[in-house]
Amino acid sequence: MSSFLSVRDLRVHFPTQDGIVKATDGLSFDLERGQTLGIVGESGSGKSVSTSTILGLHRKTRAMVSGEILLEDEDLLKISDEEMRRKRGRDVAMIFQDPLSAMHPYYSVGNQIVEAYRVHNDVSKKAARTRAIEMLDRVGIPQPDRRVDDYPHQFSGGMRQRAMIAMGLVNNPSLLIADEPTTALDVTVQAQILDLLQDLQKEFNSAIMIITHDLGVVAEMADDVLVMYAGKAVEYGPCREILTHPEMPYTWGLLSSVPEVTGDVDAKLVPIPGSPPSLLSPPKGCAFNPRCAHRDKVPGDRCRTELPELVPGSRGPHHLKRCHLADPDQIYATEILPEIAPDLAALEQNAQTQTPAEQGTDTGVEDK
Ligand SMILES: Nc1ncnc2c1ncn2[C@@H]1O[C@H](COP(=O)(O)OP(=O)(O)O)[C@@H](O)[C@H]1O
Ligand SMILES: [Mg+2]
């Protein structure tokens, strides 16, 4: 049987005056219900474009889109705008980094959840309001029957994020796309929101895609992880596998810059030198090569001239990498791991401390 969600060779290219921006350039991945896929990469790597295309949000733009987005074998790129509208919010929902931009300032939080519900359900306003209160309660808003009439600005950042999750989940979508859902929040609230998402996932058996630049979030949430660079997957496989045996120097770089997991402001941050390439004219060969400290280990200047394919690494067919290095395991073990061992220990700990028992601390009353 094919996957619940199967994305095949997705390309999202934007024609601009300066040329074509290849925001998503041949992306493929699979996701099952009850599973979480983490998509990680620096800002501008194409995470949001790729995932918002699943919701049909590219339809409003001049984007040139090709490939397949198969949701239960139905290609979302082929259905009509009307069918897409029916699916959006009902079968597939998205929550964003900034609830203020997703919520209307002039309508109460409750009204917006009611609307999100009534678009897809033929119910009375009263029944929808009851449902909205139930959802606010479910995401841990205290006194939901009163807070339901508040406006977004009357909620704290963490509560707005919860309210947006309530709005996103009001129709029990089978696929939830969370685009940097906790980036703007402090570490404690972030942990509560991630716990909440995991709870709701267990309850509804939903598939979740979580987009983040933070491998700490991935370590906690994801079953699989896809590392994106310049519109392409550069490493893809089971989360544990990739966190313990990363084979792509870009992933090594991301692993070296994860201070947030510990919440320790003094933690060492080793940002990857240089900045992500322009998607108008990415470097020849491997797009990461200008920033890669290991390219000279590959004979024949191949990193600068030849785009590596995304192929299985040394550890089996499930772990894919896009890199010419012949012995990444060896380099990782001798040059990288000794440097980042403390960060990895923090990641491990983060992944382990998120037990259900901890969720009792999620009172939802962090402030008003
Ligand atoms: N409508 C658009 N027209 C042209 N370029 C776009 C458009 N939307 C996004 N892009 C470009 O696509 C690239 C990927 O953006 P995005 O997916 O938002 O990155 P990420 O979410 O990983 O930070 C960026 O270079 C961005 O400028
Ligand atoms: Mg983004």
Tab-separated table of C-alpha atoms and ligand atoms in Angstrom:
chain	number	residue	atom	x	y	z
A	1	MET	CA	0.000	0.000	0.000
A	2	SER	CA	1.216	3.478	-0.680
A	3	SER	CA	1.834	6.037	2.017
A	4	PHE	CA	-0.805	8.285	3.540
A	5	LEU	CA	1.104	11.254	2.125
A	6	SER	CA	3.566	10.775	-0.663
A	7	VAL	CA	5.342	13.751	-2.211
A	8	ARG	CA	7.168	12.954	-5.426
A	9	ASP	CA	9.713	15.154	-7.155
A	10	LEU	CA	7.964	18.341	-6.078
A	11	ARG	CA	9.210	21.503	-7.756
A	12	VAL	CA	8.000	24.988	-6.905
A	13	HIS	CA	9.711	27.602	-9.063
A	14	PHE	CA	8.953	31.312	-9.019
A	15	PRO	CA	9.585	33.334	-12.150
A	16	THR	CA	10.952	36.741	-11.161
A	17	GLN	CA	12.491	39.656	-13.019
A	18	ASP	CA	15.933	38.379	-12.109
A	19	GLY	CA	15.307	34.785	-13.114
A	20	ILE	CA	13.716	31.675	-11.698
A	21	VAL	CA	13.767	31.129	-7.940
A	22	LYS	CA	13.867	27.371	-7.408
A	23	ALA	CA	12.436	27.360	-3.895
A	24	THR	CA	11.620	23.652	-3.996
A	25	ASP	CA	13.657	21.641	-6.432
A	26	GLY	CA	12.839	17.954	-6.664
A	27	LEU	CA	11.624	17.055	-3.191
A	28	SER	CA	10.304	13.577	-2.349
A	29	PHE	CA	9.167	12.175	0.980
A	30	ASP	CA	6.541	9.983	2.615
A	31	LEU	CA	4.504	10.272	5.773
A	32	GLU	CA	2.122	7.890	7.518
A	33	ARG	CA	-0.718	8.656	9.914
A	34	GLY	CA	0.387	8.865	13.520
A	35	GLN	CA	3.910	9.757	12.395
A	36	THR	CA	5.830	13.001	12.489
A	37	LEU	CA	8.191	14.245	9.828
A	38	GLY	CA	10.591	17.018	10.796
A	39	ILE	CA	11.750	19.317	8.029
A	40	VAL	CA	14.821	21.222	9.076
A	41	GLY	CA	17.086	23.747	7.425
A	42	GLU	CA	18.205	27.349	7.683
A	43	SER	CA	15.971	30.234	6.759
A	44	GLY	CA	15.393	30.426	3.012
A	45	SER	CA	15.961	26.733	2.284
A	46	GLY	CA	12.436	26.241	0.933
A	47	LYS	CA	10.686	24.687	3.933
A	48	SER	CA	7.646	26.958	3.962
A	49	VAL	CA	7.202	27.037	0.197
A	50	SER	CA	7.331	23.235	0.022
A	51	THR	CA	4.847	22.675	2.795
A	52	SER	CA	2.404	25.468	1.984
A	53	THR	CA	2.189	24.017	-1.526
A	54	ILE	CA	0.630	20.924	0.052
A	55	LEU	CA	-2.238	23.166	1.181
A	56	GLY	CA	-2.586	24.643	-2.269
A	57	LEU	CA	-1.372	28.046	-1.144
A	58	HIS	CA	0.793	28.314	-4.288
A	59	ARG	CA	-2.387	28.578	-6.308
A	60	LYS	CA	-2.580	32.268	-5.482
A	61	THR	CA	0.955	32.924	-6.716
A	62	ARG	CA	2.730	32.757	-10.069
A	63	ALA	CA	4.603	29.663	-8.966
A	64	MET	CA	5.326	26.935	-11.492
A	65	VAL	CA	4.599	23.674	-9.718
A	66	SER	CA	5.301	20.140	-10.849
A	67	GLY	CA	5.536	16.680	-9.328
A	68	GLU	CA	2.945	14.875	-7.248
A	69	ILE	CA	1.440	15.424	-3.815
A	70	LEU	CA	-0.484	12.225	-3.181
A	71	LEU	CA	-2.752	12.318	-0.141
A	72	GLU	CA	-4.345	8.914	0.181
A	73	ASP	CA	-3.496	8.391	-3.475
A	74	GLU	CA	-5.232	11.576	-4.616
A	75	ASP	CA	-2.933	14.117	-6.274
A	76	LEU	CA	-3.529	17.479	-4.580
A	77	LEU	CA	-1.860	19.218	-7.512
A	78	LYS	CA	-4.611	17.949	-9.823
A	79	ILE	CA	-7.774	18.699	-7.857
A	80	SER	CA	-9.848	21.836	-8.497
A	81	ASP	CA	-9.559	25.003	-6.418
A	82	GLU	CA	-12.984	24.226	-5.005
A	83	GLU	CA	-11.932	20.727	-3.913
A	84	MET	CA	-8.729	22.150	-2.439
A	85	ARG	CA	-10.737	24.685	-0.440
A	86	ARG	CA	-12.880	21.868	0.933
A	87	LYS	CA	-9.820	19.909	2.012
A	88	ARG	CA	-7.974	22.850	3.497
A	89	GLY	CA	-8.794	23.141	7.179
A	90	ARG	CA	-10.775	19.914	7.128
A	91	ASP	CA	-8.309	17.203	6.031
A	92	VAL	CA	-5.139	19.272	6.004
A	93	ALA	CA	-4.484	22.126	8.393
A	94	MET	CA	-1.553	24.406	9.003
A	95	ILE	CA	-0.347	26.341	11.995
A	96	PHE	CA	2.195	29.108	11.631
A	97	GLN	CA	4.939	30.716	13.631
A	98	ASP	CA	3.018	33.917	14.156
A	99	PRO	CA	-0.617	33.530	15.213
A	100	LEU	CA	-1.180	37.273	14.906
A	101	SER	CA	-0.712	37.034	11.158
A	102	ALA	CA	-2.998	33.988	10.947
A	103	MET	CA	-5.714	35.418	13.173
A	104	HIS	CA	-7.901	38.370	12.428
A	105	PRO	CA	-7.426	41.149	15.001
A	106	TYR	CA	-11.050	42.356	14.814
A	107	TYR	CA	-12.793	39.051	15.520
A	108	SER	CA	-12.827	37.231	18.823
A	109	VAL	CA	-10.752	34.098	19.094
A	110	GLY	CA	-13.941	32.097	19.543
A	111	ASN	CA	-15.563	33.535	16.435
A	112	GLN	CA	-12.572	32.549	14.352
A	113	ILE	CA	-12.656	28.971	15.604
A	114	VAL	CA	-16.422	28.917	15.023
A	115	GLU	CA	-15.907	30.072	11.434
A	116	ALA	CA	-13.159	27.517	10.821
A	117	TYR	CA	-15.572	24.844	12.046
A	118	ARG	CA	-18.684	26.060	10.207
A	119	VAL	CA	-16.900	26.270	6.862
A	120	HIS	CA	-16.739	22.482	6.890
A	121	ASN	CA	-19.643	21.486	9.121
A	122	ASP	CA	-23.315	22.249	8.712
A	123	VAL	CA	-24.019	23.096	12.335
A	124	SER	CA	-25.676	25.928	14.238
A	125	LYS	CA	-23.638	28.816	15.614
A	126	LYS	CA	-24.458	27.604	19.089
A	127	ALA	CA	-23.152	24.107	18.445
A	128	ALA	CA	-20.027	25.561	16.827
A	129	ARG	CA	-19.462	27.801	19.828
A	130	THR	CA	-19.691	24.801	22.124
A	131	ARG	CA	-17.142	23.086	19.920
A	132	ALA	CA	-14.852	26.158	20.067
A	133	ILE	CA	-14.966	26.195	23.861
A	134	GLU	CA	-14.259	22.476	23.923
A	135	MET	CA	-11.213	22.979	21.693
A	136	LEU	CA	-9.897	25.896	23.768
A	137	ASP	CA	-10.243	23.706	26.832
A	138	ARG	CA	-8.478	20.879	25.018
A	139	VAL	CA	-5.430	23.032	24.250
A	140	GLY	CA	-5.220	24.205	27.841
A	141	ILE	CA	-6.768	27.667	27.799
A	142	PRO	CA	-8.049	28.324	31.319
A	143	GLN	CA	-11.695	29.379	31.676
A	144	PRO	CA	-12.389	28.658	28.019
A	145	ASP	CA	-16.071	29.586	28.298
A	146	ARG	CA	-14.968	33.143	29.135
A	147	ARG	CA	-11.779	33.434	27.114
A	148	VAL	CA	-13.680	32.362	23.997
A	149	ASP	CA	-14.915	35.948	23.621
A	150	ASP	CA	-11.458	37.517	23.966
A	151	TYR	CA	-9.667	39.060	21.006
A	152	PRO	CA	-6.269	37.748	19.883
A	153	HIS	CA	-4.400	40.683	21.440
A	154	GLN	CA	-5.859	39.812	24.837
A	155	PHE	CA	-4.042	36.476	24.751
A	156	SER	CA	-0.364	35.968	25.569
A	157	GLY	CA	1.943	34.645	22.847
A	158	GLY	CA	1.751	31.113	24.203
A	159	MET	CA	-2.042	31.246	24.504
A	160	ARG	CA	-2.415	32.622	20.987
A	161	GLN	CA	-0.346	29.722	19.742
A	162	ARG	CA	-2.640	27.334	21.603
A	163	ALA	CA	-5.692	29.080	20.178
A	164	MET	CA	-4.284	28.732	16.678
A	165	ILE	CA	-3.700	25.030	17.312
A	166	ALA	CA	-7.324	24.802	18.495
A	167	MET	CA	-8.399	26.486	15.255
A	168	GLY	CA	-6.176	24.214	13.173
A	169	LEU	CA	-7.434	21.072	14.856
A	170	VAL	CA	-11.118	21.960	15.182
A	171	ASN	CA	-11.996	19.671	12.261
A	172	ASN	CA	-9.663	16.834	13.327
A	173	PRO	CA	-7.466	17.103	10.226
A	174	SER	CA	-5.601	13.942	9.320
A	175	LEU	CA	-2.557	15.983	8.283
A	176	LEU	CA	-1.258	18.896	10.333
A	177	ILE	CA	1.530	21.106	9.044
A	178	ALA	CA	3.189	23.113	11.790
A	179	ASP	CA	5.519	25.744	10.344
A	180	GLU	CA	7.938	26.894	13.069
A	181	PRO	CA	5.093	26.654	15.606
A	182	THR	CA	7.256	27.480	18.608
A	183	THR	CA	10.036	29.643	17.196
A	184	ALA	CA	8.690	32.836	18.756
A	185	LEU	CA	8.070	31.301	22.161
A	186	ASP	CA	10.292	30.885	25.189
A	187	VAL	CA	11.678	27.457	25.978
A	188	THR	CA	9.117	26.494	28.622
A	189	VAL	CA	6.096	27.432	26.541
A	190	GLN	CA	7.720	25.813	23.512
A	191	ALA	CA	7.991	22.516	25.402
A	192	GLN	CA	4.329	22.752	26.459
A	193	ILE	CA	3.153	23.392	22.906
A	194	LEU	CA	5.193	20.486	21.551
A	195	ASP	CA	3.777	18.210	24.254
A	196	LEU	CA	0.298	19.367	23.337
A	197	LEU	CA	0.854	18.552	19.671
A	198	GLN	CA	2.077	15.089	20.602
A	199	ASP	CA	-0.961	14.515	22.828
A	200	LEU	CA	-3.357	15.564	20.114
A	201	GLN	CA	-1.518	13.437	17.598
A	202	LYS	CA	-1.970	10.365	19.782
A	203	GLU	CA	-5.638	11.157	20.183
A	204	PHE	CA	-6.434	11.733	16.505
A	205	ASN	CA	-3.712	9.597	14.904
A	206	SER	CA	-2.866	12.547	12.704
A	207	ALA	CA	0.196	12.861	10.535
A	208	ILE	CA	2.304	15.858	11.486
A	209	MET	CA	4.902	17.758	9.539
A	210	ILE	CA	6.905	20.026	11.770
A	211	ILE	CA	9.046	22.651	10.103
A	212	THR	CA	11.855	24.103	12.131
A	213	HIS	CA	15.422	25.348	11.989
A	214	ASP	CA	15.994	23.738	15.367
A	215	LEU	CA	17.226	20.153	15.594
A	216	GLY	CA	16.218	20.177	19.257
A	217	VAL	CA	12.579	20.375	18.207
A	218	VAL	CA	13.185	17.616	15.693
A	219	ALA	CA	14.833	15.409	18.313
A	220	GLU	CA	11.810	15.713	20.516
A	221	MET	CA	9.077	15.387	17.933
A	222	ALA	CA	10.069	13.646	14.759
A	223	ASP	CA	10.051	10.022	13.641
A	224	ASP	CA	11.709	10.931	10.351
A	225	VAL	CA	13.725	13.970	9.448
A	226	LEU	CA	14.376	15.646	6.147
A	227	VAL	CA	17.216	18.138	6.037
A	228	MET	CA	16.744	20.799	3.353
A	229	TYR	CA	19.352	22.972	1.734
A	230	ALA	CA	18.741	25.314	-1.189
A	231	GLY	CA	15.408	23.764	-2.126
A	232	LYS	CA	16.632	20.177	-2.018
A	233	ALA	CA	16.787	17.340	0.471
A	234	VAL	CA	20.395	16.783	1.513
A	235	GLU	CA	19.767	14.111	4.140
A	236	TYR	CA	16.628	12.100	4.860
A	237	GLY	CA	15.845	9.169	7.114
A	238	PRO	CA	14.738	8.024	10.556
A	239	CYS	CA	15.331	10.723	13.154
A	240	ARG	CA	17.392	8.645	15.568
A	241	GLU	CA	19.526	7.405	12.732
A	242	ILE	CA	20.258	10.882	11.439
A	243	LEU	CA	20.934	12.350	14.867
A	244	THR	CA	23.347	9.577	15.736
A	245	HIS	CA	24.997	8.946	12.345
A	246	PRO	CA	24.656	12.074	10.230
A	247	GLU	CA	26.505	11.751	6.931
A	248	MET	CA	26.141	15.188	5.387
A	249	PRO	CA	28.416	18.070	6.481
A	250	TYR	CA	25.446	20.457	6.445
A	251	THR	CA	23.680	18.288	9.034
A	252	TRP	CA	26.903	18.299	11.062
A	253	GLY	CA	26.739	22.064	10.977
A	254	LEU	CA	23.133	22.110	12.175
A	255	LEU	CA	24.022	19.723	14.986
A	256	SER	CA	26.768	22.100	16.072
A	257	SER	CA	24.339	24.948	16.541
A	258	VAL	CA	21.596	23.748	18.841
A	259	PRO	CA	21.749	25.820	22.013
A	260	GLU	CA	18.007	26.154	22.556
A	261	VAL	CA	17.478	22.574	23.619
A	262	THR	CA	19.103	23.118	26.957
A	263	GLY	CA	17.706	26.580	27.444
A	264	ASP	CA	21.237	27.462	28.471
A	265	VAL	CA	21.939	30.922	27.141
A	266	ASP	CA	25.653	30.409	27.623
A	267	ALA	CA	25.641	27.221	25.594
A	268	LYS	CA	28.106	27.179	22.781
A	269	LEU	CA	26.663	28.161	19.445
A	270	VAL	CA	28.705	27.265	16.402
A	271	PRO	CA	26.851	28.743	13.471
A	272	ILE	CA	27.666	27.376	10.076
A	273	PRO	CA	30.088	29.848	8.481
A	274	GLY	CA	28.775	31.728	5.474
A	275	SER	CA	25.155	32.058	4.492
A	276	PRO	CA	22.665	30.053	2.439
A	277	PRO	CA	22.962	30.543	-1.327
A	278	SER	CA	20.657	32.533	-3.525
A	279	LEU	CA	18.047	30.265	-5.003
A	280	LEU	CA	18.241	32.302	-8.196
A	281	SER	CA	21.713	31.013	-8.968
A	282	PRO	CA	22.795	28.339	-6.509
A	283	PRO	CA	26.444	27.268	-6.666
A	284	LYS	CA	27.414	24.676	-9.243
A	285	GLY	CA	27.943	21.161	-7.981
A	286	CYS	CA	26.812	20.657	-4.403
A	287	ALA	CA	24.953	23.810	-3.314
A	288	PHE	CA	26.618	23.545	0.102
A	289	ASN	CA	30.172	23.316	-1.259
A	290	PRO	CA	31.221	26.967	-0.698
A	291	ARG	CA	30.525	26.532	3.027
A	292	CYS	CA	31.750	22.969	3.349
A	293	ALA	CA	34.977	22.366	5.279
A	294	HIS	CA	35.321	18.903	3.753
A	295	ARG	CA	35.056	19.458	0.022
A	296	ASP	CA	38.802	19.148	-0.522
A	297	LYS	CA	38.623	15.579	0.751
A	298	VAL	CA	36.730	14.662	-2.398
A	299	PRO	CA	39.075	14.034	-5.317
A	300	GLY	CA	38.698	15.742	-8.663
A	301	ASP	CA	36.932	18.889	-7.469
A	302	ARG	CA	33.641	17.036	-7.811
A	303	CYS	CA	31.908	19.025	-5.053
A	304	ARG	CA	32.308	22.178	-7.137
A	305	THR	CA	31.344	20.637	-10.441
A	306	GLU	CA	28.955	17.725	-9.947
A	307	LEU	CA	25.629	17.770	-8.082
A	308	PRO	CA	25.570	14.739	-5.780
A	309	GLU	CA	22.447	12.610	-6.021
A	310	LEU	CA	20.325	11.784	-2.995
A	311	VAL	CA	21.321	8.166	-2.449
A	312	PRO	CA	21.559	5.634	0.391
A	313	GLY	CA	24.613	6.192	2.571
A	314	SER	CA	26.720	3.559	4.232
A	315	ARG	CA	23.998	2.572	6.668
A	316	GLY	CA	21.278	1.133	4.512
A	317	PRO	CA	18.492	2.086	2.137
A	318	HIS	CA	16.474	4.183	4.595
A	319	HIS	CA	19.148	6.752	5.234
A	320	LEU	CA	19.651	8.978	2.207
A	321	LYS	CA	22.294	11.650	1.764
A	322	ARG	CA	23.382	14.030	-0.954
A	323	CYS	CA	27.163	14.195	-0.619
A	324	HIS	CA	30.278	13.031	-2.461
A	325	LEU	CA	32.305	12.222	0.671
A	326	ALA	CA	33.367	8.580	0.541
A	327	ASP	CA	33.863	8.018	4.282
A	328	PRO	CA	31.561	10.382	6.181
A	329	ASP	CA	31.311	7.962	9.135
A	330	GLN	CA	35.035	8.138	9.646
A	331	ILE	CA	35.192	11.944	9.386
A	332	TYR	CA	32.195	12.338	11.675
A	333	ALA	CA	33.626	10.056	14.337
A	334	THR	CA	37.109	11.578	14.368
A	335	GLU	CA	36.604	15.268	13.504
A	336	ILE	CA	33.016	16.234	14.290
A	337	LEU	CA	31.685	14.130	17.137
A	338	PRO	CA	34.408	15.086	19.646
A	339	GLU	CA	33.534	18.751	19.047
A	340	ILE	CA	29.776	18.487	19.380
A	341	ALA	CA	29.415	15.697	21.939
A	342	PRO	CA	28.051	18.088	24.621
A	343	ASP	CA	25.364	19.387	22.245
A	344	LEU	CA	24.378	15.858	21.327
A	345	ALA	CA	24.129	14.911	24.980
A	346	ALA	CA	21.712	17.820	25.410
A	347	LEU	CA	19.696	16.638	22.414
A	348	GLU	CA	19.551	13.098	23.786
A	349	GLN	CA	18.428	14.350	27.136
A	350	ASN	CA	15.785	16.522	25.537
A	351	ALA	CA	14.415	13.587	23.620
A	352	GLN	CA	14.328	11.444	26.735
A	353	THR	CA	12.828	13.876	29.216
A	354	GLN	CA	9.668	14.389	27.204
A	355	THR	CA	7.697	11.653	28.891
A	356	PRO	CA	3.919	11.743	29.288
A	357	ALA	CA	4.377	12.198	33.037
A	358	GLU	CA	5.779	15.634	32.364
A	359	GLN	CA	2.691	16.844	30.674
A	360	GLY	CA	1.099	17.397	34.057
A	361	THR	CA	3.138	20.603	34.258
A	362	ASP	CA	1.319	21.962	31.230
A	363	THR	CA	-1.269	24.045	33.009
A	364	GLY	CA	-1.782	26.510	30.250
A	365	VAL	CA	-1.796	29.373	32.730
A	366	GLU	CA	1.642	30.748	31.974
A	367	ASP	CA	0.107	34.206	31.977
A	368	LYS	CA	-2.993	36.084	31.015
B	1	LIG	N1	6.197	34.225	-4.052
B	1	LIG	C1	7.523	34.119	-4.152
B	1	LIG	N2	8.187	34.641	-5.204
B	1	LIG	C2	9.526	34.524	-5.305
B	1	LIG	N3	10.306	33.899	-4.405
B	1	LIG	C3	9.709	33.358	-3.336
B	1	LIG	C4	8.295	33.443	-3.138
B	1	LIG	N4	7.984	32.806	-1.976
B	1	LIG	C5	9.171	32.379	-1.469
B	1	LIG	N5	10.196	32.707	-2.286
B	1	LIG	C6	11.616	32.380	-2.070
B	1	LIG	O1	11.739	30.985	-1.896
B	1	LIG	C7	12.818	30.708	-1.029
B	1	LIG	C8	12.390	29.742	0.036
B	1	LIG	O2	11.534	30.410	0.936
B	1	LIG	P1	10.866	29.681	2.181
B	1	LIG	O3	10.237	28.412	1.749
B	1	LIG	O4	9.998	30.685	2.834
B	1	LIG	O5	12.132	29.353	3.100
B	1	LIG	P2	12.130	28.785	4.591
B	1	LIG	O6	10.725	28.509	5.012
B	1	LIG	O7	12.990	27.558	4.535
B	1	LIG	O8	12.778	29.852	5.408
B	1	LIG	C9	13.318	32.030	-0.494
B	1	LIG	O9	14.462	32.377	-1.224
B	1	LIG	C10	12.180	32.971	-0.789
B	1	LIG	O10	12.654	34.273	-1.010
B	2	MG	MG	9.654	29.351	6.593
